[in-house]
Tab-separated table of C-alpha atoms in Angstrom:
chain	number	residue	atom	x	y	z
A	1	MET	CA	32.545	19.548	-110.842
A	2	ASP	CA	35.156	22.133	-109.829
A	3	ASN	CA	34.783	23.765	-113.250
A	4	ILE	CA	31.055	24.293	-112.782
A	5	PHE	CA	31.509	25.984	-109.433
A	6	LEU	CA	34.324	28.103	-110.874
A	7	LYS	CA	31.944	29.188	-113.638
A	8	LEU	CA	29.363	30.100	-111.024
A	9	ARG	CA	31.854	32.405	-109.333
A	10	GLN	CA	32.891	33.973	-112.634
A	11	LEU	CA	29.349	34.852	-113.781
A	12	PRO	CA	28.850	38.534	-114.359
A	13	LYS	CA	26.701	40.195	-111.780
A	14	ALA	CA	23.736	40.728	-114.067
A	15	LYS	CA	20.576	42.369	-112.883
A	16	GLY	CA	17.098	41.115	-113.485
A	17	ALA	CA	15.753	37.890	-114.932
A	18	LEU	CA	18.601	37.277	-117.380
A	19	GLY	CA	21.136	37.101	-114.551
A	20	LEU	CA	18.919	34.804	-112.507
A	21	LEU	CA	18.314	32.529	-115.515
A	22	GLY	CA	22.041	32.274	-116.114
A	23	VAL	CA	22.677	31.229	-112.510
A	24	LEU	CA	19.771	28.778	-112.511
A	25	GLY	CA	20.966	27.262	-115.788
A	26	THR	CA	24.467	26.752	-114.414
A	27	VAL	CA	23.078	25.203	-111.212
A	28	ALA	CA	20.892	22.896	-113.327
A	29	LEU	CA	23.992	21.802	-115.281
A	30	ALA	CA	25.806	21.137	-112.015
A	31	GLY	CA	22.893	19.033	-110.813
A	32	ALA	CA	22.835	17.115	-114.085
A	33	SER	CA	26.517	16.244	-113.744
A	34	ILE	CA	26.156	15.168	-110.099
A	35	SER	CA	22.938	13.136	-110.395
A	36	PRO	CA	24.514	10.222	-112.344
A	37	LEU	CA	26.773	9.643	-109.349
A	38	PHE	CA	23.736	8.923	-107.198
A	39	ALA	CA	22.084	6.862	-109.925
A	40	GLN	CA	24.973	4.394	-109.749
A	41	VAL	CA	24.423	3.576	-106.057
A	42	ASP	CA	23.181	-0.001	-105.704
A	43	PHE	CA	20.627	0.181	-102.925
A	44	GLY	CA	20.006	-3.567	-103.282
A	45	SER	CA	23.495	-4.243	-101.957
A	46	PHE	CA	22.663	-2.292	-98.797
A	47	ALA	CA	19.598	-4.485	-98.256
A	48	ASN	CA	21.684	-7.638	-98.813
A	49	LYS	CA	24.286	-6.441	-96.317
A	50	ALA	CA	21.518	-5.907	-93.756
A	51	ARG	CA	20.096	-9.385	-94.399
A	52	GLN	CA	23.568	-10.910	-94.148
A	53	ALA	CA	24.227	-9.006	-90.904
A	54	GLU	CA	21.191	-10.783	-89.435
A	55	ALA	CA	22.679	-14.162	-90.342
A	56	LYS	CA	26.162	-13.290	-89.061
A	57	THR	CA	24.736	-12.129	-85.737
A	58	ASN	CA	22.555	-15.212	-85.348
A	59	MET	CA	25.427	-17.533	-86.279
A	60	SER	CA	27.644	-15.888	-83.667
A	61	ASN	CA	24.893	-16.185	-81.050
A	62	MET	CA	24.331	-19.843	-81.921
A	63	ARG	CA	28.057	-20.625	-81.634
A	64	GLU	CA	28.248	-18.987	-78.211
A	65	ALA	CA	25.060	-20.738	-77.044
A	66	GLU	CA	26.427	-24.129	-78.173
A	67	LYS	CA	29.670	-23.503	-76.260
A	68	ALA	CA	27.722	-22.621	-73.116
A	69	TYR	CA	25.466	-25.658	-73.545
A	70	TYR	CA	28.482	-27.935	-73.965
A	71	ALA	CA	30.274	-26.408	-70.974
A	72	GLY	CA	27.202	-27.071	-68.806
A	73	LYS	CA	26.077	-30.484	-70.121
A	74	GLY	CA	29.154	-32.014	-71.737
A	75	LYS	CA	27.454	-32.294	-75.118
A	76	PHE	CA	26.018	-30.137	-77.894
A	77	THR	CA	22.331	-29.712	-78.617
A	78	ALA	CA	20.600	-30.221	-81.948
A	79	SER	CA	17.622	-28.190	-80.726
A	80	ILE	CA	17.608	-24.732	-82.227
A	81	ALA	CA	14.942	-23.742	-79.674
A	82	GLN	CA	17.430	-24.401	-76.850
A	83	LEU	CA	19.803	-21.949	-78.516
A	84	GLY	CA	17.204	-19.184	-78.445
A	85	ILE	CA	17.142	-18.672	-82.203
A	86	GLN	CA	14.034	-18.521	-84.352
A	87	PRO	CA	14.418	-21.330	-86.936
A	88	ASP	CA	12.946	-19.282	-89.785
A	89	THR	CA	13.038	-15.565	-90.450
A	90	GLN	CA	12.051	-13.544	-93.477
A	91	ASN	CA	15.590	-13.909	-94.810
A	92	TYR	CA	17.012	-17.245	-93.589
A	93	HIS	CA	16.315	-20.849	-92.535
A	94	TYR	CA	18.484	-21.747	-89.504
A	95	ARG	CA	19.438	-25.350	-88.685
A	96	VAL	CA	21.626	-27.237	-86.204
A	97	ALA	CA	23.149	-30.650	-86.883
A	98	LEU	CA	25.302	-33.023	-84.879
A	99	PRO	CA	27.494	-34.741	-87.484
A	100	LYS	CA	27.851	-38.460	-86.885
A	101	GLY	CA	31.127	-40.213	-86.519
A	102	LYS	CA	33.936	-40.656	-84.074
A	103	GLY	CA	36.586	-38.136	-83.316
A	104	ILE	CA	36.398	-34.565	-82.140
A	105	PRO	CA	33.023	-33.535	-80.665
A	106	ARG	CA	31.463	-31.036	-83.059
A	107	VAL	CA	28.304	-29.236	-84.041
A	108	MET	CA	27.307	-27.572	-87.302
A	109	MET	CA	24.890	-24.661	-87.648
A	110	THR	CA	23.635	-23.283	-90.965
A	111	ALA	CA	21.925	-20.139	-92.183
A	112	GLN	CA	20.383	-20.872	-95.568
A	113	ALA	CA	19.516	-17.724	-97.517
A	114	LYS	CA	15.981	-17.563	-98.875
A	115	ARG	CA	17.004	-15.155	-101.646
A	116	PHE	CA	19.314	-16.050	-104.531
A	117	ASP	CA	21.233	-12.752	-104.190
A	118	THR	CA	22.192	-13.249	-100.521
A	119	ARG	CA	25.050	-15.277	-99.031
A	120	SER	CA	24.580	-18.394	-96.880
A	121	TYR	CA	26.635	-19.452	-93.839
A	122	THR	CA	27.843	-22.500	-91.930
A	123	SER	CA	29.298	-22.284	-88.435
A	124	ALA	CA	31.069	-25.078	-86.620
A	125	VAL	CA	32.285	-25.604	-83.084
A	126	PHE	CA	34.922	-28.251	-82.328
A	127	VAL	CA	35.946	-29.297	-78.819
A	128	PHE	CA	39.454	-30.229	-77.764
A	129	SER	CA	40.467	-31.155	-74.226
A	130	SER	CA	43.192	-29.453	-72.251
A	131	ASN	CA	43.730	-30.410	-68.587
A	132	ASN	CA	40.275	-32.030	-68.607
A	133	LYS	CA	38.678	-28.751	-69.658
A	134	PRO	CA	37.013	-28.099	-73.013
A	135	VAL	CA	38.814	-25.838	-75.447
A	136	PHE	CA	36.542	-24.618	-78.233
A	137	VAL	CA	37.612	-23.836	-81.774
A	138	ALA	CA	34.825	-22.208	-83.756
A	139	GLY	CA	34.290	-20.252	-86.926
A	140	THR	CA	31.854	-19.329	-89.645
A	141	CYS	CA	32.191	-19.926	-93.373
A	142	GLU	CA	30.461	-17.585	-95.838
A	143	THR	CA	29.667	-18.542	-99.425
A	144	ASN	CA	31.881	-16.676	-101.894
A	145	PRO	CA	29.129	-15.835	-104.359
A	146	PRO	CA	25.598	-15.343	-103.048
A	147	SER	CA	23.921	-18.735	-102.685
A	148	THR	CA	20.827	-20.379	-101.246
A	149	LYS	CA	22.957	-23.376	-100.310
A	150	PRO	CA	25.122	-23.082	-97.174
A	151	PRO	CA	28.677	-24.465	-97.210
A	152	VAL	CA	29.201	-28.063	-96.115
A	153	MET	CA	30.784	-28.848	-92.752
A	154	PRO	CA	34.150	-27.100	-92.320
A	155	THR	CA	37.227	-29.207	-91.618
A	156	ALA	CA	38.365	-29.445	-88.009
A	157	PRO	CA	41.778	-28.099	-87.072
A	158	LYS	CA	44.462	-30.605	-86.065
A	159	ASN	CA	44.640	-29.159	-82.554
A	160	ALA	CA	43.151	-26.517	-80.274
A	161	SER	CA	45.515	-23.819	-81.525
A	162	GLY	CA	44.457	-24.346	-85.133
A	163	GLN	CA	41.730	-22.765	-87.209
A	164	ILE	CA	38.807	-24.385	-89.000
A	165	ARG	CA	39.109	-24.691	-92.771
A	166	CYS	CA	36.185	-23.716	-94.937
A	167	PRO	CA	35.178	-25.871	-97.893
A	168	SER	CA	35.692	-24.821	-101.498
A	169	GLY	CA	33.356	-22.013	-102.551
A	170	SER	CA	33.421	-20.347	-99.130
A	171	HIS	CA	35.749	-18.426	-96.850
A	172	LEU	CA	36.219	-17.919	-93.113
A	173	ILE	CA	34.780	-14.727	-91.679
């Protein structure tokens, strides 16, 4: 690209139409060499990032709402309406589940992508007790490749200072 602009500066100062045609031809060549750069931009990836930003924001809001609900009531809710999230959007299906079993109190929230080229998410909140007060450990797992299937329930940390572990095929964000 530098060579084209150097050529523009080195053009003889011709008068009339021939000089103008020479400049216009050089500018057209410059445009032709620059336009492939813009043709390679994947605008679909921008749309996917916007869709995924919706899910990440909603997952974060759901995690915080579950923590507040637990702090006030001593339990999690399986009602997505109580979390203030719309269960279905144009891009995602959102769900809340209270996994059965004994052990650490926990809740799982999922954002299932409706498009095959968009990532899905699973968030989890685990509760540990410290001085009779809840200590929350939470995180969100994102599918490695785009997927319409959210990750399964992440593994709880061993203690309140640990971090959740995402299942195979996903990573912690």
